């Protein structure tokens, strides 16, 4: 480079600087709507950017190990009720019928790639070994709320059904319906890998802050996956399905919010 | 009227052209420019999803631990943008809380020109934010290793005793817009670049990681350093403000100190020094 005639270099530099300046100025002047294309869920550039989420998932799984625990808090740190968010009062007919009967007829089904499909009433779930944990719920929007969750661990429930070796994901199907643009509202669903499903703090929660889990927080049953964001904690769960792939379920991305552009892992 | 540039005297009074910025410094500098542009504007998008900052582990909904709240309120004169900082009410109509035109008002914390995408889209903000966060962190690690090996970090950025002694004078001359173009950074440059690279960059990365529930389980000590997830979020925001202020001053200094020469040094590495700068081997006339 030092051999290049100086005048020529200067010209190129000026041009380069001028071009750079013009680009920067146009970016600032016209605002940021020229990056609005990134909002298109199937845009190829967005596909590339989304690969960073796979990297995050892999790296965090490596750092986390199987059983690293989410922080637990002391009872004195519960200073308020658990803030309800998303669906707070489902209106699906089947749910309303169950609610009218105080969930006496509720059944949690364990289906899909299992040796022995199961169905449990709420009383049966409550009779399983119980576990309580005071943890922090982190919403993807940015807020946090500390509450005490009581339930039974998911891992023994899966073991009782006998997870088949080809199963890779656990899908949670819910009673609440979510808006889906112009189409019919779609049921909320979520999924996680078997590491999170078997994690010691992953519970099927039926109690909140020493009370029966209220409807606004997911009655009668909500999943707690404590190392993930709030949208990974599905409420109003009626079916747990073991699958090899969730590509054929609804939008194919493994969850209602995932189908709407959010990352599947949800650990950050 | 024409102004004749005193070409000959200028040429005679110029210091040597020195090779000031190594390739690694220049490359990482421009990668960070791109990263920070996207990180800032998608960060504001993410902030807009819940435009309140708190102190502590959680967000107070039934009690108040907020230190910043951006929103809109109804007044007898119509809706107003309202920003509350440490209990102080500020009217911020037009920019924060309420922006857009009178016929099409927009109720959002940061205005659409300051976010990517321009419309409310948390999912996309997160996708873009995390992509550039990875590039940013990766580039910082590469830079750190390279700068320790080529001695850029210790030689050019760490303040020595002479730098501290020269700092007041350097601040005074910067305030008078008198810039000495030396072979190496002036004390004020060292101090500000050092603060950005060794304080603000690590701080914004670590507070970002502290907001991840996965990382909280992997590195439980991290969130304790910052005093809780919501405090970490607040510090993340404050570090962003710090970096934005640095950017504004940095660009202003480049413009005042001679944008062509400054840009040239950050693109080609070669920098025209002030008259009287001693020549050394490898310099150009």
Short mmCIF file of C-alpha atoms in Angstrom, two decimals:
data_model
loop_
_atom_site.label_atom_id
_atom_site.label_comp_id
_atom_site.label_asym_id
_atom_site.label_seq_id
_atom_site.Cartn_x
_atom_site.Cartn_y
_atom_site.Cartn_z
CA UNK A 1 0.00 0.00 0.00
CA UNK A 2 2.85 2.38 0.80
CA UNK A 3 4.07 2.08 -2.82
CA UNK A 4 0.87 3.48 -4.25
CA UNK A 5 1.26 7.02 -5.62
CA UNK A 6 0.06 9.37 -2.94
CA UNK A 7 -2.25 11.49 -5.05
CA UNK A 8 -4.15 8.44 -6.24
CA UNK A 9 -4.54 7.20 -2.71
CA UNK A 10 -5.86 10.54 -1.57
CA UNK A 11 -8.54 10.51 -4.22
CA UNK A 12 -9.71 7.06 -3.21
CA UNK A 13 -9.70 8.02 0.42
CA UNK A 14 -11.73 11.14 -0.22
CA UNK A 15 -14.21 9.16 -2.26
CA UNK A 16 -14.42 6.49 0.41
CA UNK A 17 -14.92 8.99 3.17
CA UNK A 18 -17.48 10.87 1.10
CA UNK A 19 -19.40 7.70 0.36
CA UNK A 20 -19.29 6.62 3.99
CA UNK A 21 -20.49 10.02 5.11
CA UNK A 22 -23.34 10.07 2.62
CA UNK A 23 -24.47 6.60 3.71
CA UNK A 24 -24.37 7.56 7.38
CA UNK A 25 -26.27 10.78 6.71
CA UNK A 26 -28.99 9.02 4.73
CA UNK A 27 -29.38 6.47 7.53
CA UNK A 28 -29.88 9.19 10.09
CA UNK A 29 -32.11 11.39 7.95
CA UNK A 30 -34.55 8.75 6.80
CA UNK A 31 -34.82 7.10 10.20
CA UNK A 32 -34.69 3.41 10.59
CA UNK A 33 -37.63 2.28 8.50
CA UNK A 34 -35.20 0.97 5.91
CA UNK A 35 -34.58 -1.93 8.28
CA UNK A 36 -38.29 -2.68 8.62
CA UNK A 37 -37.85 -5.60 6.21
CA UNK A 38 -36.21 -7.44 9.10
CA UNK A 39 -39.68 -7.65 10.59
CA UNK A 40 -40.81 -9.95 7.75
CA UNK A 41 -40.81 -13.34 9.45
CA UNK A 42 -39.58 -15.25 6.37
CA UNK A 43 -37.03 -12.74 5.06
CA UNK A 44 -33.72 -14.47 4.18
CA UNK A 45 -31.65 -11.86 6.05
CA UNK A 46 -33.74 -12.44 9.15
CA UNK A 47 -33.14 -16.19 8.75
CA UNK A 48 -29.41 -15.53 8.94
CA UNK A 49 -29.75 -13.28 12.00
CA UNK A 50 -31.93 -15.90 13.73
CA UNK A 51 -29.06 -18.36 13.66
CA UNK A 52 -27.57 -16.39 16.55
CA UNK A 53 -30.41 -17.83 18.66
CA UNK A 54 -29.22 -21.38 17.91
CA UNK A 55 -25.75 -20.34 19.00
CA UNK A 56 -27.14 -18.88 22.23
CA UNK A 57 -29.05 -22.12 22.89
CA UNK A 58 -25.99 -24.31 22.31
CA UNK A 59 -23.60 -22.15 24.32
CA UNK A 60 -26.02 -21.79 27.22
CA UNK A 61 -26.69 -25.54 27.29
CA UNK A 62 -22.91 -26.03 27.46
CA UNK A 63 -22.48 -23.50 30.30
CA UNK A 64 -25.60 -24.60 32.14
CA UNK A 65 -25.14 -28.32 32.27
CA UNK A 66 -28.19 -30.44 33.02
CA UNK A 67 -29.05 -29.32 36.51
CA UNK A 68 -27.76 -25.81 37.21
CA UNK A 69 -30.52 -24.27 39.32
CA UNK A 70 -32.40 -21.03 38.94
CA UNK A 71 -31.97 -18.71 41.92
CA UNK A 72 -34.46 -19.21 44.70
CA UNK A 73 -35.57 -16.37 46.97
CA UNK A 74 -36.61 -16.12 50.59
CA UNK A 75 -40.29 -15.73 51.60
CA UNK A 76 -39.61 -12.12 52.63
CA UNK A 77 -38.78 -11.32 49.02
CA UNK A 78 -42.37 -12.01 47.91
CA UNK A 79 -43.59 -8.44 48.09
CA UNK A 80 -46.56 -8.57 45.73
CA UNK A 81 -48.92 -10.89 43.87
CA UNK A 82 -47.76 -12.61 40.69
CA UNK A 83 -48.56 -10.23 37.85
CA UNK A 84 -50.96 -11.93 35.39
CA UNK A 85 -50.04 -11.54 31.74
CA UNK A 86 -51.08 -12.90 28.33
CA UNK A 87 -54.35 -14.83 28.66
CA UNK A 88 -55.89 -14.11 32.05
CA UNK A 89 -59.42 -15.51 31.61
CA UNK A 90 -59.84 -18.11 28.84
CA UNK A 91 -63.25 -18.25 27.21
CA UNK A 92 -63.07 -21.55 25.31
CA UNK A 93 -66.22 -23.63 25.95
CA UNK A 94 -64.35 -26.70 27.18
CA UNK A 95 -62.38 -24.58 29.63
CA UNK A 96 -65.46 -22.73 30.91
CA UNK A 97 -67.21 -26.07 31.55
CA UNK A 98 -64.25 -27.32 33.59
CA UNK A 99 -64.00 -24.06 35.48
CA UNK A 100 -67.72 -24.20 36.35
CA UNK A 101 -67.09 -27.59 37.98
CA UNK A 102 -64.06 -26.28 39.88
CA UNK A 103 -61.85 -28.43 37.60
CA UNK A 104 -63.15 -31.67 39.15
CA UNK A 105 -63.39 -33.14 35.63
CA UNK A 106 -60.00 -31.83 34.56
CA UNK A 107 -57.56 -34.41 33.18
CA UNK A 108 -53.92 -33.90 32.25
CA UNK A 109 -53.05 -36.23 29.34
CA UNK A 110 -49.55 -37.50 28.66
CA UNK A 111 -49.49 -38.58 25.03
CA UNK A 112 -47.32 -38.91 21.95
CA UNK A 113 -44.07 -40.87 21.97
CA UNK A 114 -44.64 -42.63 25.31
CA UNK A 115 -44.97 -46.32 26.18
CA UNK A 116 -48.03 -45.86 28.41
CA UNK A 117 -50.21 -42.79 27.76
CA UNK A 118 -51.57 -41.40 31.00
CA UNK A 119 -54.35 -39.15 32.25
CA UNK A 120 -54.30 -37.57 35.70
CA UNK A 121 -56.95 -35.72 37.63
CA UNK A 122 -55.99 -32.69 39.65
CA UNK A 123 -56.38 -34.70 42.86
CA UNK A 124 -53.96 -37.33 41.55
CA UNK A 125 -51.41 -34.67 40.65
CA UNK A 126 -51.75 -33.11 44.11
CA UNK A 127 -51.14 -36.52 45.68
CA UNK A 128 -47.78 -36.84 43.94
CA UNK A 129 -44.71 -35.60 45.85
CA UNK A 130 -45.03 -31.82 46.08
CA UNK A 131 -42.32 -29.24 45.64
CA UNK A 132 -42.34 -25.50 46.33
CA UNK A 133 -39.91 -22.93 45.03
CA UNK A 134 -39.73 -19.15 45.29
CA UNK A 135 -38.42 -17.98 41.96
CA UNK A 136 -38.36 -14.96 39.70
CA UNK A 137 -40.61 -14.84 36.66
CA UNK A 138 -38.92 -12.88 33.85
CA UNK A 139 -41.19 -11.61 31.13
CA UNK A 140 -39.76 -11.20 27.64
CA UNK A 141 -40.97 -7.59 27.84
CA UNK A 142 -38.40 -6.91 30.52
CA UNK A 143 -40.18 -6.99 33.89
CA UNK A 144 -39.69 -9.51 36.71
CA UNK A 145 -41.88 -10.77 39.55
CA UNK A 146 -40.98 -13.05 42.47
CA UNK A 147 -43.52 -15.67 43.59
CA UNK A 148 -43.80 -19.07 45.27
CA UNK A 149 -44.85 -21.91 43.01
CA UNK A 150 -46.05 -25.28 44.26
CA UNK A 151 -46.50 -28.39 42.16
CA UNK A 152 -45.11 -31.76 41.27
CA UNK A 153 -41.99 -32.42 39.25
CA UNK A 154 -42.48 -33.17 35.57
CA UNK A 155 -39.64 -35.74 35.33
CA UNK A 156 -41.36 -38.53 37.36
CA UNK A 157 -44.58 -37.90 35.43
CA UNK A 158 -42.66 -38.47 32.20
CA UNK A 159 -40.98 -41.57 33.63
CA UNK A 160 -44.33 -43.04 34.62
CA UNK A 161 -45.47 -42.71 31.02
CA UNK A 162 -42.18 -44.10 29.69
CA UNK A 163 -40.60 -41.67 27.23
CA UNK A 164 -39.69 -43.48 24.01
CA UNK A 165 -36.06 -43.08 22.87
CA UNK A 166 -36.96 -41.17 19.71
CA UNK A 167 -38.75 -38.42 21.67
CA UNK A 168 -36.77 -35.17 21.73
CA UNK A 169 -39.23 -32.47 22.78
CA UNK A 170 -42.09 -32.02 25.21
CA UNK A 171 -45.03 -30.05 23.84
CA UNK A 172 -47.57 -28.44 26.17
CA UNK A 173 -51.07 -27.87 24.77
CA UNK A 174 -53.24 -25.29 26.48
CA UNK A 175 -56.90 -24.26 26.77
CA UNK A 176 -56.40 -20.57 26.07
CA UNK A 177 -56.84 -19.26 22.52
CA UNK A 178 -54.60 -16.57 21.14
CA UNK A 179 -55.28 -14.10 18.30
CA UNK A 180 -53.92 -15.25 14.93
CA UNK A 181 -54.49 -12.31 12.61
CA UNK A 182 -57.49 -12.87 10.38
CA UNK A 183 -57.54 -16.62 10.98
CA UNK A 184 -59.36 -18.44 13.77
CA UNK A 185 -57.73 -17.87 17.16
CA UNK A 186 -55.17 -20.60 17.78
CA UNK A 187 -54.62 -22.50 21.02
CA UNK A 188 -51.58 -21.50 23.05
CA UNK A 189 -48.88 -24.12 23.07
CA UNK A 190 -45.24 -24.32 24.09
CA UNK A 191 -42.39 -26.80 24.04
CA UNK A 192 -39.03 -27.52 25.61
CA UNK A 193 -36.23 -30.02 25.25
CA UNK A 194 -35.87 -33.01 27.55
CA UNK A 195 -33.11 -31.27 29.53
CA UNK A 196 -35.48 -28.54 30.65
CA UNK A 197 -38.35 -31.03 31.05
CA UNK A 198 -36.32 -33.21 33.44
CA UNK A 199 -34.73 -30.28 35.28
CA UNK A 200 -35.16 -30.53 39.07
CA UNK A 201 -37.08 -27.22 39.20
CA UNK A 202 -39.42 -27.97 36.32
CA UNK A 203 -42.82 -28.53 37.91
CA UNK A 204 -46.47 -28.80 37.02
CA UNK A 205 -47.68 -26.02 39.29
CA UNK A 206 -51.14 -25.99 40.89
CA UNK A 207 -50.34 -23.56 43.71
CA UNK A 208 -49.19 -19.94 43.79
CA UNK A 209 -48.09 -18.06 46.92
CA UNK A 210 -49.62 -20.74 49.20
CA UNK A 211 -53.03 -20.48 47.47
CA UNK A 212 -54.68 -22.56 44.78
CA UNK A 213 -53.38 -21.37 41.41
CA UNK A 214 -55.88 -18.70 40.28
CA UNK A 215 -57.41 -18.57 36.81
CA UNK A 216 -55.49 -15.39 35.92
CA UNK A 217 -52.19 -17.24 36.49
CA UNK A 218 -53.11 -20.45 34.66
CA UNK A 219 -55.51 -22.63 36.71
CA UNK A 220 -55.68 -25.47 37.10
CA UNK A 221 -52.14 -26.28 35.92
CA UNK A 222 -49.20 -24.30 34.69
CA UNK A 223 -45.70 -25.44 33.79
CA UNK A 224 -42.71 -23.75 35.44
CA UNK A 225 -39.45 -23.93 33.48
CA UNK A 226 -37.40 -21.71 35.74
CA UNK A 227 -34.39 -21.09 33.48
CA UNK A 228 -36.49 -19.58 30.69
CA UNK A 229 -38.58 -16.48 30.02
CA UNK A 230 -42.26 -16.11 30.87
CA UNK A 231 -43.65 -17.24 27.53
CA UNK A 232 -42.02 -20.64 28.13
CA UNK A 233 -44.27 -21.14 31.21
CA UNK A 234 -47.55 -22.23 29.56
CA UNK A 235 -50.78 -21.79 31.52
CA UNK A 236 -54.06 -23.79 31.36
CA UNK A 237 -52.18 -26.93 30.22
CA UNK A 238 -54.34 -29.94 29.32
CA UNK A 239 -51.99 -32.18 27.31
CA UNK A 240 -48.31 -33.00 27.43
CA UNK A 241 -47.19 -34.54 24.15
CA UNK A 242 -43.79 -36.15 23.53
CA UNK A 243 -42.59 -35.58 19.98
CA UNK A 244 -39.55 -36.10 17.82
CA UNK A 245 -40.15 -32.81 16.02
CA UNK A 246 -42.68 -30.03 16.42
CA UNK A 247 -42.59 -29.08 12.73
CA UNK A 248 -46.11 -30.47 12.13
CA UNK A 249 -47.71 -28.71 15.12
CA UNK A 250 -49.50 -25.43 14.34
CA UNK A 251 -46.97 -22.95 12.94
CA UNK A 252 -44.16 -25.47 13.34
CA UNK A 253 -41.86 -23.34 15.48
CA UNK A 254 -42.60 -25.00 18.81
CA UNK A 255 -44.87 -22.43 20.43
CA UNK A 256 -47.44 -19.71 19.91
CA UNK A 257 -44.94 -16.88 20.36
CA UNK A 258 -42.29 -18.79 18.41
CA UNK A 259 -44.76 -18.96 15.51
CA UNK A 260 -44.93 -15.18 15.84
CA UNK A 261 -41.21 -14.57 15.54
CA UNK A 262 -39.88 -15.12 19.06
CA UNK A 263 -36.94 -17.45 19.70
CA UNK A 264 -37.72 -21.01 20.75
CA UNK A 265 -35.06 -21.34 23.46
CA UNK A 266 -36.20 -18.32 25.48
CA UNK A 267 -33.24 -18.48 27.88
CA UNK A 268 -32.23 -14.86 27.32
CA UNK B 1 -13.73 36.67 -3.02
CA UNK B 2 -11.32 33.79 -3.14
CA UNK B 3 -9.18 32.55 -0.37
CA UNK B 4 -5.77 31.34 -1.42
CA UNK B 5 -4.67 28.37 0.55
CA UNK B 6 -1.09 28.93 1.69
CA UNK B 7 -0.04 25.60 0.25
CA UNK B 8 3.71 25.97 0.56
CA UNK B 9 3.80 27.15 4.13
CA UNK B 10 1.30 24.50 5.14
CA UNK B 11 3.41 21.81 3.56
CA UNK B 12 6.52 23.13 5.20
CA UNK B 13 4.78 23.36 8.58
CA UNK B 14 3.37 19.86 8.60
CA UNK B 15 4.47 17.12 10.88
CA UNK B 16 5.29 13.70 9.47
CA UNK B 17 2.66 11.23 8.30
CA UNK B 18 2.75 8.44 10.88
CA UNK B 19 1.28 4.93 10.80
CA UNK B 20 -0.95 5.33 13.82
CA UNK B 21 -3.70 2.70 13.68
CA UNK B 22 -2.97 -0.97 13.15
CA UNK B 23 -5.21 -3.02 10.87
CA UNK B 24 -6.81 -4.85 13.81
CA UNK B 25 -7.67 -1.54 15.52
CA UNK B 26 -9.27 -0.20 12.34
CA UNK B 27 -11.21 -3.37 11.54
CA UNK B 28 -12.63 -3.81 15.03
CA UNK B 29 -13.46 -0.09 15.21
CA UNK B 30 -15.71 -0.24 12.17
CA UNK B 31 -17.28 -3.57 13.13
CA UNK B 32 -18.19 -1.97 16.47
CA UNK B 33 -19.69 1.05 14.70
CA UNK B 34 -22.06 -1.26 12.83
CA UNK B 35 -22.79 -3.42 15.89
CA UNK B 36 -23.48 -0.50 18.21
CA UNK B 37 -25.74 1.16 15.64
CA UNK B 38 -27.99 -1.92 15.52
CA UNK B 39 -27.62 -2.73 19.21
CA UNK B 40 -28.71 0.78 20.20
CA UNK B 41 -31.75 0.99 17.94
CA UNK B 42 -32.96 -2.56 18.63
CA UNK B 43 -32.22 -2.02 22.32
CA UNK B 44 -34.59 0.95 22.34
CA UNK B 45 -37.15 -1.27 20.55
CA UNK B 46 -36.80 -3.86 23.35
CA UNK B 47 -36.99 -1.16 26.03
CA UNK B 48 -40.24 0.11 24.49
CA UNK B 49 -41.92 -3.22 25.30
CA UNK B 50 -41.78 -2.23 28.98
CA UNK B 51 -40.51 1.35 29.28
CA UNK B 52 -39.84 1.33 33.01
CA UNK B 53 -36.54 0.79 34.84
CA UNK B 54 -36.35 -0.48 38.42
CA UNK B 55 -33.85 -1.11 41.21
CA UNK B 56 -33.72 -4.60 42.72
CA UNK B 57 -34.50 -8.18 41.71
CA UNK B 58 -38.06 -7.60 40.53
CA UNK B 59 -40.37 -4.90 39.17
CA UNK B 60 -42.68 -3.26 41.68
CA UNK B 61 -46.31 -3.35 40.55
CA UNK B 62 -47.82 -3.09 44.01
CA UNK B 63 -45.03 -0.89 45.34
CA UNK B 64 -42.70 1.59 43.68
CA UNK B 65 -39.06 0.78 42.94
CA UNK B 66 -38.95 2.51 39.55
CA UNK B 67 -36.22 5.01 38.71
CA UNK B 68 -37.31 5.81 35.14
CA UNK B 69 -40.73 5.63 33.60
CA UNK B 70 -41.62 6.82 30.10
CA UNK B 71 -45.26 7.13 29.14
CA UNK B 72 -48.07 9.48 28.24
CA UNK B 73 -50.65 11.19 30.43
CA UNK B 74 -53.93 12.97 29.78
CA UNK B 75 -53.93 16.64 30.73
CA UNK B 76 -56.55 19.40 30.28
CA UNK B 77 -54.48 20.45 27.23
CA UNK B 78 -54.62 16.97 25.72
CA UNK B 79 -52.22 14.03 25.91
CA UNK B 80 -48.60 14.69 26.85
CA UNK B 81 -45.42 12.64 26.77
CA UNK B 82 -44.26 12.20 30.34
CA UNK B 83 -40.91 10.96 31.56
CA UNK B 84 -40.34 10.41 35.27
CA UNK B 85 -36.69 10.21 36.33
CA UNK B 86 -36.01 9.58 40.03
CA UNK B 87 -39.41 11.09 40.84
CA UNK B 88 -38.88 14.19 38.69
CA UNK B 89 -41.63 14.76 36.11
CA UNK B 90 -40.48 15.95 32.72
CA UNK B 91 -42.69 16.82 29.78
CA UNK B 92 -41.20 15.06 26.77
CA UNK B 93 -43.94 15.37 24.14
CA UNK B 94 -42.57 14.92 20.62
CA UNK B 95 -39.74 12.61 21.62
CA UNK B 96 -40.44 10.36 24.62
CA UNK B 97 -43.83 8.88 25.45
CA UNK B 98 -45.72 10.69 22.74
CA UNK B 99 -44.32 11.33 19.27
CA UNK B 100 -45.41 11.35 15.65
CA UNK B 101 -47.51 14.06 14.07
CA UNK B 102 -50.57 15.78 15.53
CA UNK B 103 -52.87 13.92 13.14
CA UNK B 104 -51.15 10.57 13.77
CA UNK B 105 -49.82 10.61 17.34
CA UNK B 106 -47.79 7.62 18.46
CA UNK B 107 -47.85 6.45 22.05
CA UNK B 108 -44.49 4.76 22.47
CA UNK B 109 -41.51 5.43 24.73
CA UNK B 110 -38.80 6.02 22.13
CA UNK B 111 -40.04 7.44 18.81
CA UNK B 112 -40.19 5.36 15.64
CA UNK B 113 -37.10 7.01 14.13
CA UNK B 114 -35.04 5.71 17.07
CA UNK B 115 -36.02 2.05 16.86
CA UNK B 116 -35.48 -0.93 14.55
CA UNK B 117 -37.98 -1.82 13.21
CA UNK B 118 -39.66 1.57 13.18
CA UNK B 119 -42.92 -0.04 14.36
CA UNK B 120 -43.47 -1.92 17.63
CA UNK B 121 -41.94 -5.42 17.13
CA UNK B 122 -40.21 -6.87 20.16
CA UNK B 123 -39.54 -10.25 18.50
CA UNK B 124 -37.56 -8.69 15.64
CA UNK B 125 -35.79 -6.30 17.99
CA UNK B 126 -34.55 -9.31 19.97
CA UNK B 127 -33.44 -11.28 16.90
CA UNK B 128 -31.35 -8.38 15.59
CA UNK B 129 -30.08 -7.39 19.05
CA UNK B 130 -28.76 -10.85 19.90
CA UNK B 131 -27.15 -11.33 16.48
CA UNK B 132 -25.13 -8.14 16.81
CA UNK B 133 -24.47 -8.83 20.49
CA UNK B 134 -22.64 -12.01 19.45
CA UNK B 135 -20.61 -10.15 16.79
CA UNK B 136 -19.85 -7.39 19.28
CA UNK B 137 -18.63 -9.77 21.99
CA UNK B 138 -16.65 -11.88 19.53
CA UNK B 139 -14.94 -8.81 18.08
CA UNK B 140 -14.14 -7.51 21.55
CA UNK B 141 -12.46 -10.79 22.49
CA UNK B 142 -10.44 -10.85 19.26
CA UNK B 143 -9.45 -7.22 19.82
CA UNK B 144 -8.47 -7.88 23.42
CA UNK B 145 -6.17 -10.79 22.52
CA UNK B 146 -4.65 -8.92 19.57
CA UNK B 147 -4.17 -5.72 21.57
CA UNK B 148 -2.43 -7.55 24.38
CA UNK B 149 -0.11 -9.21 21.86
CA UNK B 150 0.63 -6.11 19.76
CA UNK B 151 0.77 -4.00 22.94
CA UNK B 152 -1.92 -1.56 21.73
CA UNK B 153 -3.89 -2.02 24.98
CA UNK B 154 -1.06 -1.34 27.42
CA UNK B 155 0.94 1.15 25.36
CA UNK B 156 -1.86 3.30 23.90
CA UNK B 157 -4.81 2.95 26.26
CA UNK B 158 -3.68 2.46 29.85
CA UNK B 159 -3.04 5.78 31.59
CA UNK B 160 0.53 6.18 32.81
CA UNK B 161 1.76 8.66 35.42
CA UNK B 162 2.67 11.15 32.70
CA UNK B 163 -0.82 10.88 31.23
CA UNK B 164 -2.47 11.67 34.57
CA UNK B 165 -0.16 14.66 35.06
CA UNK B 166 -0.89 15.93 31.56
CA UNK B 167 -4.65 15.40 31.85
CA UNK B 168 -5.74 18.82 33.21
CA UNK B 169 -3.80 20.63 30.51
CA UNK B 170 -5.19 18.33 27.84
CA UNK B 171 -8.76 18.91 29.03
CA UNK B 172 -8.18 22.67 28.96
CA UNK B 173 -6.84 22.59 25.41
CA UNK B 174 -9.71 20.35 24.24
CA UNK B 175 -12.18 22.82 25.72
CA UNK B 176 -10.50 25.55 23.66
CA UNK B 177 -10.69 23.26 20.60
CA UNK B 178 -6.90 23.18 20.33
CA UNK B 179 -5.83 19.75 19.29
CA UNK B 180 -2.31 18.45 19.23
CA UNK B 181 -1.97 15.68 16.68
CA UNK B 182 0.68 13.50 18.22
CA UNK B 183 2.15 10.14 17.47
CA UNK B 184 0.00 8.58 20.18
CA UNK B 185 -3.28 9.41 21.93
CA UNK B 186 -3.48 12.42 24.21
CA UNK B 187 -4.26 11.78 27.92
CA UNK B 188 -7.95 12.64 27.48
CA UNK B 189 -8.21 10.30 24.50
CA UNK B 190 -6.54 7.50 26.45
CA UNK B 191 -8.87 8.06 29.37
CA UNK B 192 -12.07 8.12 27.31
CA UNK B 193 -11.13 5.21 25.01
CA UNK B 194 -9.97 3.24 28.05
CA UNK B 195 -13.27 3.89 29.84
CA UNK B 196 -15.24 2.75 26.79
CA UNK B 197 -13.16 -0.37 26.12
CA UNK B 198 -12.42 -1.53 29.66
CA UNK B 199 -15.45 -0.25 31.59
CA UNK B 200 -18.51 0.48 29.43
CA UNK B 201 -18.10 -2.41 26.98
CA UNK B 202 -17.67 -5.11 29.67
CA UNK B 203 -20.39 -3.48 31.78
CA UNK B 204 -22.98 -3.47 29.01
CA UNK B 205 -22.14 -7.08 28.06
CA UNK B 206 -22.24 -8.41 31.63
CA UNK B 207 -25.45 -6.57 32.53
CA UNK B 208 -26.95 -7.89 29.29
CA UNK B 209 -26.04 -11.44 30.28
CA UNK B 210 -27.44 -10.81 33.77
CA UNK B 211 -30.89 -10.40 32.26
CA UNK B 212 -30.80 -13.94 30.87
CA UNK B 213 -32.56 -16.45 33.17
CA UNK B 214 -30.35 -19.15 31.60
CA UNK B 215 -27.17 -17.26 32.48
CA UNK B 216 -28.52 -16.59 35.99
CA UNK B 217 -28.53 -20.36 36.54
CA UNK B 218 -25.16 -20.89 34.84
CA UNK B 219 -23.33 -18.02 36.59
CA UNK B 220 -25.35 -17.25 39.74
CA UNK B 221 -22.67 -14.85 41.00
CA UNK B 222 -23.07 -12.51 38.05
CA UNK B 223 -26.49 -11.16 38.93
CA UNK B 224 -25.41 -10.71 42.58
CA UNK B 225 -22.65 -8.33 41.49
CA UNK B 226 -25.23 -6.02 40.00
CA UNK B 227 -27.79 -6.38 42.79
CA UNK B 228 -30.57 -8.12 40.90
CA UNK B 229 -31.98 -8.52 37.43
CA UNK B 230 -33.88 -5.25 37.34
CA UNK B 231 -30.89 -3.26 38.60
CA UNK B 232 -28.81 -4.97 35.90
CA UNK B 233 -31.37 -3.86 33.32
CA UNK B 234 -31.12 -0.30 34.64
CA UNK B 235 -27.30 -0.36 34.50
CA UNK B 236 -27.49 -1.81 30.96
CA UNK B 237 -29.59 1.22 29.99
CA UNK B 238 -27.24 3.64 31.79
CA UNK B 239 -24.23 2.12 30.01
CA UNK B 240 -26.08 2.65 26.72
CA UNK B 241 -26.57 6.32 27.63
CA UNK B 242 -22.85 6.54 28.42
CA UNK B 243 -21.87 5.00 25.09
CA UNK B 244 -24.27 7.28 23.23
CA UNK B 245 -22.77 10.34 24.92
CA UNK B 246 -19.30 9.08 24.05
CA UNK B 247 -20.39 8.63 20.42
CA UNK B 248 -21.69 12.22 20.21
CA UNK B 249 -18.53 13.73 21.72
CA UNK B 250 -16.29 11.40 19.71
CA UNK B 251 -17.87 12.41 16.38
CA UNK B 252 -17.79 16.08 17.39
CA UNK B 253 -14.07 15.79 18.19
CA UNK B 254 -13.39 14.11 14.84
CA UNK B 255 -15.17 16.93 13.04
CA UNK B 256 -13.36 19.62 15.03
CA UNK B 257 -9.93 18.03 14.88
CA UNK B 258 -9.96 17.59 11.10
CA UNK B 259 -12.34 14.97 9.77
CA UNK B 260 -10.29 14.03 6.67
CA UNK B 261 -7.14 13.33 8.64
CA UNK B 262 -9.00 11.54 11.44
CA UNK B 263 -11.02 9.38 9.03
CA UNK B 264 -7.93 8.61 7.00
CA UNK B 265 -6.15 7.32 10.07
CA UNK B 266 -9.09 5.08 10.93
CA UNK B 267 -9.34 3.76 7.35
CA UNK B 268 -5.74 3.54 6.14
CA UNK B 269 -3.89 3.87 9.43
CA UNK B 270 -1.87 6.93 8.31
CA UNK B 271 -2.21 10.10 10.36
CA UNK B 272 -0.86 13.61 9.76
CA UNK B 273 0.76 14.87 12.94
CA UNK B 274 1.09 18.46 14.14
CA UNK B 275 4.10 20.57 13.13
CA UNK B 276 7.09 19.92 15.34
CA UNK B 277 6.36 16.23 15.84
CA UNK B 278 9.65 14.39 15.83
CA UNK B 279 10.26 12.12 12.87
CA UNK B 280 10.85 8.44 13.32
CA UNK B 281 11.70 5.52 11.10
CA UNK B 282 8.78 4.39 8.96
CA UNK B 283 7.18 7.85 8.81
CA UNK B 284 6.28 9.46 5.53
CA UNK B 285 7.02 13.11 4.81
#
